[in-house]
Coordinates of C-alpha atoms in Angstrom, one line a residue:
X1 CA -38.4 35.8 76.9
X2 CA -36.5 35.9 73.5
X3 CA -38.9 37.0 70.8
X4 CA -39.5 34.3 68.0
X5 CA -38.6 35.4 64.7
X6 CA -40.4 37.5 62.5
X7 CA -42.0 38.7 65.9
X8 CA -39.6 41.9 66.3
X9 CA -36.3 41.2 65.8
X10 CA -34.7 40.2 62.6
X11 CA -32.7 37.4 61.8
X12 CA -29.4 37.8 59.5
X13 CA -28.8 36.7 56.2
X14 CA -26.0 34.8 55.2
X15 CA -24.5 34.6 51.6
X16 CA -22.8 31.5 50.3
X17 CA -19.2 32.0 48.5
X18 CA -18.9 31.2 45.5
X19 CA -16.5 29.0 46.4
X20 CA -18.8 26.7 48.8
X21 CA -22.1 26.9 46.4
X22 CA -21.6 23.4 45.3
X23 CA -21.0 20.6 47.9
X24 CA -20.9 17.3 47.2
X25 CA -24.0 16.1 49.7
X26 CA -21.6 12.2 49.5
X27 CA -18.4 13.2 50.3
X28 CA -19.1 17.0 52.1
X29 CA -16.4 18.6 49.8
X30 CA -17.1 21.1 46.7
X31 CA -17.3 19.3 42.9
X32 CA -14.8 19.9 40.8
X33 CA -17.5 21.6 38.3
X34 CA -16.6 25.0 40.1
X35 CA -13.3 26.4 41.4
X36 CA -13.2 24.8 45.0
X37 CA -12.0 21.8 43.6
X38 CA -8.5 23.5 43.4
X39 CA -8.8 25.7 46.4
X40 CA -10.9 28.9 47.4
X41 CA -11.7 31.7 44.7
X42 CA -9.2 33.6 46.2
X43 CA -6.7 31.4 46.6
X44 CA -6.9 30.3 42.7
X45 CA -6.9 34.3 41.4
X46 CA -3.8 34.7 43.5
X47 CA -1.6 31.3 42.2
X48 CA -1.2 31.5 38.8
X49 CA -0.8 27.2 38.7
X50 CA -4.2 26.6 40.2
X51 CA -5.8 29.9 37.6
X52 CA -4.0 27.8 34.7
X53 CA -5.7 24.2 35.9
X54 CA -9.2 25.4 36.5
X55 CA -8.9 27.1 33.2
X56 CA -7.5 24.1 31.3
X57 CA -10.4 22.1 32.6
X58 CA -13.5 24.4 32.5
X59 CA -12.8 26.6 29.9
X60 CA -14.5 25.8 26.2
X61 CA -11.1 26.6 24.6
X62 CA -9.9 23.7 25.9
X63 CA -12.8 21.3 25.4
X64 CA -12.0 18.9 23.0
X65 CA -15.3 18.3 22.0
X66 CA -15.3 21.6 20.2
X67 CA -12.8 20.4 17.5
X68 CA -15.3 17.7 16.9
X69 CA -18.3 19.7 16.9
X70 CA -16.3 21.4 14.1
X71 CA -15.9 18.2 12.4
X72 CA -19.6 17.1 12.4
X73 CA -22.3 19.1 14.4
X74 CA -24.2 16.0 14.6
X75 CA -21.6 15.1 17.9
X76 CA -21.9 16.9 20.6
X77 CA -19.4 16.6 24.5
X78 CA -20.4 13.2 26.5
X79 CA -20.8 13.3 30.3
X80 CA -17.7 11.0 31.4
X81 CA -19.5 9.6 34.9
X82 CA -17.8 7.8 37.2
X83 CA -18.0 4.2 35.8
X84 CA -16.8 5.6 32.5
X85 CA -13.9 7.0 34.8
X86 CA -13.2 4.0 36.4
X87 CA -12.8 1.8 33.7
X88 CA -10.2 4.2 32.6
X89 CA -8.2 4.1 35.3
X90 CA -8.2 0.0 34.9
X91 CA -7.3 -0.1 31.5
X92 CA -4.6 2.9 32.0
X93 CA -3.3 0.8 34.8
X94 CA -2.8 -2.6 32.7
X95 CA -1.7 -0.5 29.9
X96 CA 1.0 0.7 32.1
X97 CA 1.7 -2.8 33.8
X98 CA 2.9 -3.9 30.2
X99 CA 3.8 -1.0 29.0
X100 CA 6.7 -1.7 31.7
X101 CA 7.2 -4.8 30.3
X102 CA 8.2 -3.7 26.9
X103 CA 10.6 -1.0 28.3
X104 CA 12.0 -3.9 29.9
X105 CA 12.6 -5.9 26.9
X106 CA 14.4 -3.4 25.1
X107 CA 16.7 -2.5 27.6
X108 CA 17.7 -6.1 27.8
X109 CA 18.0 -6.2 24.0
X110 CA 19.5 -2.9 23.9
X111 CA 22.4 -4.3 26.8
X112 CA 22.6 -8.0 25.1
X113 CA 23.2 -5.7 21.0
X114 CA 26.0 -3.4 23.3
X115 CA 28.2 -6.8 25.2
X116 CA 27.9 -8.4 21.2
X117 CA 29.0 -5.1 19.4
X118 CA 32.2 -5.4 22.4
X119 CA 33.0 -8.5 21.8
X120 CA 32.6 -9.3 18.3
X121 CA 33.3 -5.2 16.6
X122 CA 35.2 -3.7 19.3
X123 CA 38.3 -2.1 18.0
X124 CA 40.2 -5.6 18.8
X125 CA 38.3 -7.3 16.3
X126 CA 38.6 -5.4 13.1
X127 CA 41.2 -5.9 10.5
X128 CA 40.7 -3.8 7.0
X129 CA 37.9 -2.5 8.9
X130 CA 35.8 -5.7 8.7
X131 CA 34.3 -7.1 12.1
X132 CA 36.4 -10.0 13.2
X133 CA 34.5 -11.5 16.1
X134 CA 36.0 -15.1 17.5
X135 CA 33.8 -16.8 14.7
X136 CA 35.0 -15.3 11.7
X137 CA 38.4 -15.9 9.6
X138 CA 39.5 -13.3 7.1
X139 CA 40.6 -16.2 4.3
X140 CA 41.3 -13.1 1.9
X141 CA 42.4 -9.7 2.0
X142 CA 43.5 -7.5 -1.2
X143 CA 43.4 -4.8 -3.0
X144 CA 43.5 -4.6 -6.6
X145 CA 44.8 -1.7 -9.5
X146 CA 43.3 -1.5 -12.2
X147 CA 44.7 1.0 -15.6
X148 CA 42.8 3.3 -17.1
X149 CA 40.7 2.3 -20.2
X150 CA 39.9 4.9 -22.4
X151 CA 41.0 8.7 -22.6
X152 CA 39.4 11.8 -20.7
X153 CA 37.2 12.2 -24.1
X154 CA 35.7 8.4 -23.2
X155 CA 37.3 8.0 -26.6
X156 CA 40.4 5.0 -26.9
X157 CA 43.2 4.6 -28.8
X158 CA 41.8 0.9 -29.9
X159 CA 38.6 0.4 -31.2
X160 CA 38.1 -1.3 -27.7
X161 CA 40.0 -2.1 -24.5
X162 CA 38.8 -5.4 -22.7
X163 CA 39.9 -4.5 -18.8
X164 CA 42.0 -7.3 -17.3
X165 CA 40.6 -9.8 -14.8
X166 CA 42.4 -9.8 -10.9
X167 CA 42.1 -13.6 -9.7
X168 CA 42.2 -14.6 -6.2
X169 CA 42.3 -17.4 -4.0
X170 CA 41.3 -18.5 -0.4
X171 CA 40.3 -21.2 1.7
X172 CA 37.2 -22.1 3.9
X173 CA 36.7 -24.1 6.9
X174 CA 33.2 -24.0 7.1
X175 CA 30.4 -26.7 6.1
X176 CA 29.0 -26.2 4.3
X177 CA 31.3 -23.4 2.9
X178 CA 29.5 -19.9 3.5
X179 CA 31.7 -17.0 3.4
X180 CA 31.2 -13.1 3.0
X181 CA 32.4 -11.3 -0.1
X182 CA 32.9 -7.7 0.6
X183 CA 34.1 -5.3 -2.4
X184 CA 34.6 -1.8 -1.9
X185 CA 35.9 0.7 -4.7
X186 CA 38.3 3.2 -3.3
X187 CA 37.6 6.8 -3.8
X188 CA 37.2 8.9 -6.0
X189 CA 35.9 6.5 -7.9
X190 CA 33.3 4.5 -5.2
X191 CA 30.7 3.8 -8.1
X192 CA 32.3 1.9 -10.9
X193 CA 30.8 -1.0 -12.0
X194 CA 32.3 -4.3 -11.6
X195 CA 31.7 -8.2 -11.3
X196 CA 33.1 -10.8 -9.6
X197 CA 33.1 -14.5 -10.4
X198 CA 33.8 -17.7 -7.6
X199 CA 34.2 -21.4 -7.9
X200 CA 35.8 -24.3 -6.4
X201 CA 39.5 -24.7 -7.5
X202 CA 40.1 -28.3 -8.0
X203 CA 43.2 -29.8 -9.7
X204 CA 44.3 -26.1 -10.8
X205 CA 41.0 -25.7 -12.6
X206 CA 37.9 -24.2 -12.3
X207 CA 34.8 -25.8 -11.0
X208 CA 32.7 -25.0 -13.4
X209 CA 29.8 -27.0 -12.5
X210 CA 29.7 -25.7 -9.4
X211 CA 30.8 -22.3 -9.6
X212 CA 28.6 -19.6 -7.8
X213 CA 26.6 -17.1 -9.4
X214 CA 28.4 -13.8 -10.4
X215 CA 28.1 -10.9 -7.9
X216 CA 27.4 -7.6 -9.8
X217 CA 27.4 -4.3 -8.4
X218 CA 28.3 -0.3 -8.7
X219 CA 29.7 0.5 -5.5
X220 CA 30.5 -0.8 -2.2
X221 CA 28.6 -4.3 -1.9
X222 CA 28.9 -7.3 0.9
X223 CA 27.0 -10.8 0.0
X224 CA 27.0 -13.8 1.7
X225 CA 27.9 -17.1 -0.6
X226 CA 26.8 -20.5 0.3
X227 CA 27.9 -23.6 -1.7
X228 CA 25.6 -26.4 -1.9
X229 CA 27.2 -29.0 -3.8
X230 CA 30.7 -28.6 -3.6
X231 CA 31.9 -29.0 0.2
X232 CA 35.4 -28.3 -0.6
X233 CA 38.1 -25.9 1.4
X234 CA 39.7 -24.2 -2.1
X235 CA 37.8 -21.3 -4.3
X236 CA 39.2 -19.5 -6.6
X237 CA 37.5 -15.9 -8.1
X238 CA 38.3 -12.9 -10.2
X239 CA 37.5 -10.0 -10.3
X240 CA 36.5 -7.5 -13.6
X241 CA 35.1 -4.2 -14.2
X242 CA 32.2 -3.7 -16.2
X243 CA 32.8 -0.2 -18.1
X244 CA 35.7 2.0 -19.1
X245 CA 37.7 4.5 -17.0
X246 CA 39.3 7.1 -17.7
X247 CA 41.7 7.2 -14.7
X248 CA 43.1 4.0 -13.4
X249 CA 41.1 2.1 -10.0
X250 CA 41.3 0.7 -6.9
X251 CA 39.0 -2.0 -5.5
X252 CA 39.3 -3.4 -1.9
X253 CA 37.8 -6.8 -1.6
X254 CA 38.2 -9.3 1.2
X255 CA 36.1 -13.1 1.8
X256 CA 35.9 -13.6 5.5
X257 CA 35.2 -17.5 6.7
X258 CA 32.2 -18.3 9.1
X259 CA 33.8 -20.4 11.7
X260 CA 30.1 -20.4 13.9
X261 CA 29.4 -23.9 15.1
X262 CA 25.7 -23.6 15.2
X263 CA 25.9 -22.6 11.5
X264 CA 23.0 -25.4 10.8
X265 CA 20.6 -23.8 13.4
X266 CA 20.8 -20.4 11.5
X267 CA 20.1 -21.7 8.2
X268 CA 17.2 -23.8 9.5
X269 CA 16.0 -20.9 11.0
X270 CA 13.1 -19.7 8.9
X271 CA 12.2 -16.4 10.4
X272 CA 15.7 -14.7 9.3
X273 CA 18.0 -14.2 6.7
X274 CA 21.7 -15.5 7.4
X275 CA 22.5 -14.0 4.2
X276 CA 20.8 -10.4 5.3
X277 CA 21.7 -10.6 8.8
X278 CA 25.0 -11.0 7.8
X279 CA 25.5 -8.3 5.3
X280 CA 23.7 -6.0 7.2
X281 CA 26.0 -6.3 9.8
X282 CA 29.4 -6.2 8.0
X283 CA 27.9 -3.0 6.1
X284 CA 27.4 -1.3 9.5
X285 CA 23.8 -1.5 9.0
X286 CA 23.6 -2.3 12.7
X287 CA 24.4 1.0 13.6
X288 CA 21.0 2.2 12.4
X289 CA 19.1 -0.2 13.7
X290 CA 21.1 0.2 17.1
X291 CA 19.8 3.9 17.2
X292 CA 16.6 2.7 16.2
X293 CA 16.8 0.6 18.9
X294 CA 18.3 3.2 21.6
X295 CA 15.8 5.9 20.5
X296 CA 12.9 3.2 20.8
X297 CA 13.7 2.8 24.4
X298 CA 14.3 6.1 25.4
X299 CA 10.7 7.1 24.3
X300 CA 9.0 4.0 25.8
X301 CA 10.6 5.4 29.2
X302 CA 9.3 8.7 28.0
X303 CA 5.3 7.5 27.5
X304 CA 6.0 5.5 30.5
X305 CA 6.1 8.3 32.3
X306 CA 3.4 10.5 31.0
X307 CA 0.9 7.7 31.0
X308 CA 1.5 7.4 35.4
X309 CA 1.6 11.3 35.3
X310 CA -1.7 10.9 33.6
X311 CA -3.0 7.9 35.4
X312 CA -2.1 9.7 38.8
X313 CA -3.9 13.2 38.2
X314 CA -6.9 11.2 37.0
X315 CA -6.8 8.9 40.1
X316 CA -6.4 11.9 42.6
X317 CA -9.3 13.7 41.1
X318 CA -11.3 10.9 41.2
X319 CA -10.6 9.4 44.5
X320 CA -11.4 12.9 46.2
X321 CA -14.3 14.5 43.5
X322 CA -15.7 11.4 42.4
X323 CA -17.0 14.2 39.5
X324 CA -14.1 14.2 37.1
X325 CA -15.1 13.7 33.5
X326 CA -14.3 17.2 32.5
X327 CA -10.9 16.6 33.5
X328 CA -10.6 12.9 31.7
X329 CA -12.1 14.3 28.5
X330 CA -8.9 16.9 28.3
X331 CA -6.7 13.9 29.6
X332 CA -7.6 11.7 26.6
X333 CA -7.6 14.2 24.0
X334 CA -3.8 15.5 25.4
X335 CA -2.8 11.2 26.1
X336 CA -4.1 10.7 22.0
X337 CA -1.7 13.4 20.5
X338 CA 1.7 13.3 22.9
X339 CA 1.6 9.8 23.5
X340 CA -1.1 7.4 21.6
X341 CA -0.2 8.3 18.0
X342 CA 3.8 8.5 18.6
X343 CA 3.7 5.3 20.8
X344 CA 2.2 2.9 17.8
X345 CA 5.1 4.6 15.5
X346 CA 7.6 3.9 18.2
X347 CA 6.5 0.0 18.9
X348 CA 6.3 -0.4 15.1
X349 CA 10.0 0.7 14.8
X350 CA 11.0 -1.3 17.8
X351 CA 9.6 -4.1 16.3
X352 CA 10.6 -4.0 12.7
X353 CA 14.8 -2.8 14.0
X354 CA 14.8 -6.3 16.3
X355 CA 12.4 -8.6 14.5
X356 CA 12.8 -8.4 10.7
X357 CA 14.3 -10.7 8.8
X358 CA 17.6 -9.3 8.8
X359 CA 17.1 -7.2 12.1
X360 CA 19.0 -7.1 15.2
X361 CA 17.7 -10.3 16.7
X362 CA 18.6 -11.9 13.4
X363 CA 22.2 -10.8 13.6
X364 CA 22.5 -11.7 17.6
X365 CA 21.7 -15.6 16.1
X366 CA 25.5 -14.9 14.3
X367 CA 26.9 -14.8 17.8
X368 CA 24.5 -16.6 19.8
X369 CA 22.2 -19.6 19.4
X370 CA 19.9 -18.8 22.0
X371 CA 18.7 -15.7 19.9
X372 CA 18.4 -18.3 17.1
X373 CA 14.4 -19.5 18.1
X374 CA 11.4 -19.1 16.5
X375 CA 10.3 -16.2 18.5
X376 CA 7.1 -14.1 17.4
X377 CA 7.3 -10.4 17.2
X378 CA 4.0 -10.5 18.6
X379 CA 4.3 -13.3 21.6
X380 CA 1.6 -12.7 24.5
X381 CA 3.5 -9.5 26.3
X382 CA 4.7 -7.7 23.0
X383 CA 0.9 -8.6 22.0
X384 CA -1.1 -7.4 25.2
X385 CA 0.9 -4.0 24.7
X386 CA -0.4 -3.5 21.3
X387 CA -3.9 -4.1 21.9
X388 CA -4.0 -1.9 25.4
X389 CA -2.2 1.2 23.4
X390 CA -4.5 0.9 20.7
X391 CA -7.9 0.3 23.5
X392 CA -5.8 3.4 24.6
X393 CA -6.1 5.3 21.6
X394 CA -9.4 4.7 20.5
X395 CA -10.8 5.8 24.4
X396 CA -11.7 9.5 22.3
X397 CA -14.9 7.8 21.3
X398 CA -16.6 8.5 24.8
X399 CA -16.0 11.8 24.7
X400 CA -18.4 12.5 22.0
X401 CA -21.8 11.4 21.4
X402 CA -24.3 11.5 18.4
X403 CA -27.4 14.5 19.6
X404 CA -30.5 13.3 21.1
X405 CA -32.8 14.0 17.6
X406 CA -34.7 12.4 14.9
X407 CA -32.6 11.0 12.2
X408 CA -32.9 9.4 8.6
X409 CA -31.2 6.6 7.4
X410 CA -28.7 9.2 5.4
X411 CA -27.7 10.8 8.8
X412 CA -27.5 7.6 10.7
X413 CA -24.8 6.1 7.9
X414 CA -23.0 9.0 8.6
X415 CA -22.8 9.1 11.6
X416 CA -21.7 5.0 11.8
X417 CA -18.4 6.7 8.9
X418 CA -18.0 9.5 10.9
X419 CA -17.1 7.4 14.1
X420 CA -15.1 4.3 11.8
X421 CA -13.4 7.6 10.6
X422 CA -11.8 8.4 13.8
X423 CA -11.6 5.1 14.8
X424 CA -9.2 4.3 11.9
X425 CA -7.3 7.2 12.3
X426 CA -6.8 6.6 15.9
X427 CA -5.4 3.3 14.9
X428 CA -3.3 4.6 11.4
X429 CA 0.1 4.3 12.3
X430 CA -0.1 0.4 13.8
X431 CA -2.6 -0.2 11.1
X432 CA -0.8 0.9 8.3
X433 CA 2.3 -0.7 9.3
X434 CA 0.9 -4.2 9.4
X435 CA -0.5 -3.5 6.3
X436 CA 3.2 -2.7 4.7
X437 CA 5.4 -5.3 7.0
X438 CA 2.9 -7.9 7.7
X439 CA 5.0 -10.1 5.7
X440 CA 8.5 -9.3 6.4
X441 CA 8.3 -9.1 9.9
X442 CA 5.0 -10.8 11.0
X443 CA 5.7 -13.7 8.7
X444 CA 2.2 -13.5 7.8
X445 CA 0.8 -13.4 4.0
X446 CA -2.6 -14.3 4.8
X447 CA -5.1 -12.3 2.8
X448 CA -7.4 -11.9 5.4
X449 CA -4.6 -10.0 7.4
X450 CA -4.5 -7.4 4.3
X451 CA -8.0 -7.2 4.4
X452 CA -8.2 -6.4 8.2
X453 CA -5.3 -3.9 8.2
X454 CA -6.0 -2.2 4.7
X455 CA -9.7 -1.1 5.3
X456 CA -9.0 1.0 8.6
X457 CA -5.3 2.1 6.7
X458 CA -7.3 3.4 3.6
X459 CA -10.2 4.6 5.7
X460 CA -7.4 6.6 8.0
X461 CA -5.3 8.4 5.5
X462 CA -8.5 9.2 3.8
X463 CA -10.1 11.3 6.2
X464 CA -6.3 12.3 7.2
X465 CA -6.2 13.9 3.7
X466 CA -9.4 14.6 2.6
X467 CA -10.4 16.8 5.7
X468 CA -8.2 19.6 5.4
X469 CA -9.6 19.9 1.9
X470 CA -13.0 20.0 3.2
X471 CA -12.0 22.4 5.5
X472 CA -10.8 24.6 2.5
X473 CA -13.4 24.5 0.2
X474 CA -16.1 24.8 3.2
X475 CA -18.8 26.9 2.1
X476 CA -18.7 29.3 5.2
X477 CA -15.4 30.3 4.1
X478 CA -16.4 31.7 1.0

């Protein structure tokens, strides 16, 4: 017979690792508060990847609640449980869904800019290296020498020296007339001053009473001119300068003729600038915008991708250790600085290089009339995007709570500024662009608008400023 214990014969004790102290009593595996989550103790000492991870998410140098202790003791790390996790995941995931959508937008725009560039810029369509596209007619082409006007000493031999007028002439086809005049000095002497002067030529004679207003400029200068009571093909102009020179001047000008038959559709269009579109274009302003454009989608596929990287580790973790707020506070903090902040900057841009009044979009309407609606920057996708990357950036606010004491009214106020304070810098760059282009590329001039986006800018680039200062002069310093 087998003696019972503590009768003679005694039983063993057995020692839990450390590795297998914590189980989760649900699920039967360890929680990811100690090191099992990423393998066995000695298992993690020996790979250098799984010693980096369990020290990126359980060490206090990387808690980011630290940097807002720092800030304001009054805050102290919240517990992210499992429904705060959760709803994470679903707003990462729709944030990603139209995230996608955006991406997808641009590279459309991006292709549709690149086939238009081809057809209408490509080096088969320049002449004097103007644009030529299959809707434009170069009606004038010169260039023009003008003498020098006073000595090296700025000094003449007269008492003055009136420089002589160059005239031209040309002919339009369109109606109503709208052409392009380009003048270009020629080096070395790209910033004279000059004018020139155009009106109809009927019977040999001026126009006068129609004549358009004078186009004054130093330097290289294209404007678009629209007649809108004389509906004539024949203009006449000259061309002056404005000052003296000591050596004698060249001055390339050329009027090119818009031969686009939806010509009506683009001036009726209110949300662009025929004019602007079409003097940013023959001033190669489109190439900016185009690398605006390029570099726009190239980091919307890069946030694309850190947001699934993100959205996958956070899913794994919480899928098989249903504990995994540690690891989602360090998730938001990193998500807020490599791709919250940069992403607002990056849709602005996007946004403001195709929508503006003279934008990309804009100058596709010169080529084609379907680019030519009233489309919002902000329609229901480009709309959803903004609000899930700002929801997005302002997630830091569950990672910090106010401590469980007794406060006044003084403390309480502070601690309502303290979190509208990161609240508005979280939302700074999108804020303080609406603020700036609400007008220009929203089409909006509503004062409420102002009111809405000025508060959180000023609020923002307050604390932005004001806290290094603080910092500085902090008593504990000194």
């Amino acid at each position: 017979q087998r003696p019972m214990p503590g009768q003679g014969e005694t039983q063993p004790v057995y020692k839990a690792s450390p590795a297998h102290k914590s189980l989760d009593k649900k699920k039967g595996r360890e929680t990811p508060d100690e090191a099992g989550s990423y393998g066995s103790v000695n298992e993690a000492d020996m790979n250098p990847v799984w010693r980096f991870a369990r020290w990126a998410e359980t060490s206090k140098d990387t808690d980011p609640v630290q940097l807002v202790s720092w800030c304001c003791e009054d805050f102290k790390g919240r517990r992210l449980k499992a429904p705060f996790v959760l709803a994470w995941l679903v707003l990462q995931t729709l944030t990603f869904i139209y995230q996608a959508a955006l991406l997808s937008e641009i590279s459309n725009n991006v292709d549709a800019l690149e086939i238009a560039l081809a057809e209408n810029c490509g080096p088969d369509h320049r002449r004097n290296d103007v644009c030529l596209g299959p809707t434009w007619n170069m009606s004038f082409a010169g260039k023009f020498d003008f003498s020098a006007t006073s000595t090296e000493d700025g000094r003449s031999d007269f008492d003055f020296v009136i420089p002589a007028d160059r005239p031209f002439a040309f002919e339009t086809a369109s109606q109503p007339p709208t052409f392009l005049l380009g003048v270009e000095p020629q080096t070395p002497h790209a910033t004279v001053p000059w004018r020139v002067s155009v009106a109809p030529r009927t019977g040999g004679a001026w126009g006068i009473s129609s004549k358009m207003p004078d186009v004054k400029a130093i330097g290289n200068k294209y404007t678009v001119l629209r007649s809108q009571t004389y509906m004539g093909p024949f203009w006449s102009g000259s061309l002056s300068l404005r000052g003296q020179s000591a050596e004698p001047v060249s001055i390339s000008l050329f009027v090119v003729d818009s031969r686009i038959k939806h010509l009506e559709d683009i001036h009726s269009q209110t949300q662009c600038s025929f004019e602007g579109s079409w003097q940013n274009f023959s001033a190669r302003h489109s190439g900016q915008q185009h690398r605006v454009l390029t570099i726009a989608q190239q980091a919307t596929a890069f946030f694309l991708l850190v947001s699934l990287l993100m959205l996958a580790l956070v899913s794994y973790r919480f899928f098989y250790y249903v504990e995994s707020g540690k690891l989602l506070s360090r998730v938001i903090a990193f998500k807020f600085v490599v791709q919250d902040i940069p992403q607002q900057m990056c849709i602005v841009a996007y946004l403001y290089a195709w929508y503006s009044t003279d934008g990309l979009r804009c100058q596709m309407c010169l080529f084609h009339p379907q680019h030519c609606d009233a489309q919002h920057p902000l329609h229901w996708s480009n709309l959803l995007v903004c609000i899930f990357t700002l929801l997005g950036a302002c997630s830091n606010q569950l990672i910090m709570q106010a401590k469980l004491k007794k406060y006044d009214e003084e403390e309480e106020c502070f601690l309502c500024f303290a979190r509208c304070a990161a609240l508005s810098v979280s939302v700074l760059p999108f804020s303080s662009s609406l603020f700036v282009l609400s007008a220009s590329l929203l089409h909006l001039r509503s004062v409420l608008v102002y009111v809405l986006a000025g508060i959180p800018s000023l609020i923002g680039w307050g604390t932005v400023l004001c806290l290094p200062m603080f910092a500085i002069c902090d008593d504990d310093n000194f």
